[in-house]
Amino acid sequence: MASASSVSLMNQEVDLDQLPKQQFWENNYLYKWKGFWLFPNMIKSVLDIQSHFKACSDDIILASFPKTGTTWLKALCVSILECQSKGDDDNGGDQKDDLSKKNPHSCVLTFESEVYGRDDSINPEDILSGMPSPRLLHTHLPYTHLPDSMKKSNCKIVYITRNPKDTLVSFWHFAAKLSAGSNRGPYPFEKAYNEFCKGGYPLGPHSDHVLEYWYEKSKRPENILFLKYEELKKDPKEQVKKLASFIGRPLKEIEVEEVLWKSSLDRLKDLEVNKHGAVLTSNIPNNSFFRKGVVGDWKNHFTEEMKKNLDEITRTKLEGSGFDFDV
């Protein structure tokens, strides 16, 4: 029988009292489970996923730490899969454009929250079975927490990462927007910074999350593609070509241009669907997913001492891995 301080599913149970615990932003509590900090509802979702999710060999799984380019990656992949190759004599025609009708997060569901872990009575298997092939899904989960069926299948995993300083700033602004109008007000940036440096963030520590996928990519490069947000911003055409080829949808030059336009921040911000409404199950306003989308915004928030400290923490974490953020 599960106690009030445990989460359970079928014959699996996690006793929260036995896990390291810390308060997150003076609000909810995070628990460190299998190396990463999760909310209790996240742990329950992971148990559900690991027990029931069956990966298909042609699944495309997008993975990311929160606020590292998730929205852009979802939009890019939606647009790539919609592209129809045309012959030289083809005058084209109307192409499917889901992004004009739905927010990228409604187009590509995050399976630990939008498929599993829902409060309503919809069966996750009904959602998954209704998806066209290839199924395009997203997760914020660390590699450790992915279901075995996904790790052992031939499905494609695309992981996007971003330098930790911009990741923190983006997360802080996102949370501030969600708390606008509440009595709490924005959480002090200095406190958010200190907690991020200690690793105490949902799905954190950030560098550990990155390194898990980095090492797995080294073992299975045919199944895992590793993207940097900064490289995507610097050379979007080449990165999109690489992404499209990896998921089995190589693009012509004109199609690359179309994909980049469809998924551009300026276009998405200006669409009516992203000015109003919310992502259904999370109730997060659609317009909260679009801010600056730039590299280096951390310079507007960090002191020199903060920069040096987080850079040193990151260097220590990444030492010997063969990976760095180049910023």
Coordinates of C-alpha atoms in Angstrom, one line a residue, residues 36 60-70 73-74 77 137-144 146 155-164 167 202-218 220-221 223-232 239 242-243 246-247 318 323 325:
F36 CA 18.0 13.9 -11.3
I60 CA 11.1 10.2 -33.9
I61 CA 11.8 11.4 -30.3
L62 CA 12.8 15.0 -29.7
A63 CA 14.6 15.4 -26.4
S64 CA 15.8 18.5 -24.5
F65 CA 16.4 20.0 -21.1
P66 CA 13.7 22.7 -20.5
K67 CA 14.3 26.0 -22.4
T68 CA 17.1 24.9 -24.7
G69 CA 15.4 25.3 -28.1
T70 CA 12.5 22.9 -27.7
L73 CA 13.1 22.0 -32.8
K74 CA 9.4 20.9 -32.6
C77 CA 10.5 18.8 -37.4
L137 CA 7.0 12.9 -29.8
H138 CA 9.0 15.0 -27.4
T139 CA 10.5 14.5 -23.9
H140 CA 12.4 16.5 -21.3
L141 CA 13.4 13.3 -19.5
P142 CA 17.1 12.5 -18.9
Y143 CA 18.3 9.5 -20.9
T144 CA 18.3 7.4 -17.7
L146 CA 13.6 6.8 -20.9
C155 CA 13.8 4.9 -33.3
K156 CA 15.6 8.2 -33.9
I157 CA 16.4 10.5 -31.0
V158 CA 17.2 14.2 -31.7
Y159 CA 18.7 16.0 -28.7
I160 CA 19.1 19.7 -28.6
T161 CA 21.2 21.6 -26.0
R162 CA 22.0 25.2 -25.2
N163 CA 24.7 26.9 -23.2
P164 CA 23.7 26.9 -19.5
T167 CA 19.2 28.2 -20.6
P202 CA 13.4 20.3 -12.7
L203 CA 15.1 17.6 -14.7
G204 CA 18.5 18.9 -13.5
P205 CA 21.4 19.1 -13.1
H206 CA 21.7 20.6 -16.6
S207 CA 25.2 19.4 -17.5
D208 CA 24.4 15.8 -16.3
H209 CA 21.3 15.8 -18.6
V210 CA 23.4 16.9 -21.5
L211 CA 26.2 14.4 -20.9
E212 CA 23.9 11.4 -20.7
Y213 CA 22.7 12.1 -24.3
W214 CA 26.2 13.0 -25.4
Y215 CA 27.7 9.7 -24.3
E216 CA 24.8 7.7 -25.8
K217 CA 25.2 9.6 -29.1
S218 CA 28.9 8.4 -29.1
R220 CA 24.8 5.0 -31.2
P221 CA 25.4 7.8 -33.7
N223 CA 20.1 6.5 -33.6
I224 CA 21.0 9.8 -31.8
L225 CA 21.6 13.2 -33.3
F226 CA 23.1 15.9 -31.0
L227 CA 22.3 19.5 -31.9
K228 CA 23.6 22.7 -30.3
Y229 CA 21.1 25.7 -30.3
E230 CA 24.0 28.0 -31.0
E231 CA 25.1 26.1 -34.1
L232 CA 21.5 26.1 -35.3
Q239 CA 21.9 22.2 -39.4
K242 CA 21.6 17.4 -41.2
L243 CA 18.4 17.1 -39.1
F246 CA 18.9 12.1 -39.9
I247 CA 15.1 11.6 -39.6
L318 CA 32.3 18.5 -18.8
F323 CA 32.0 18.1 -25.3
F325 CA 29.4 24.7 -25.3

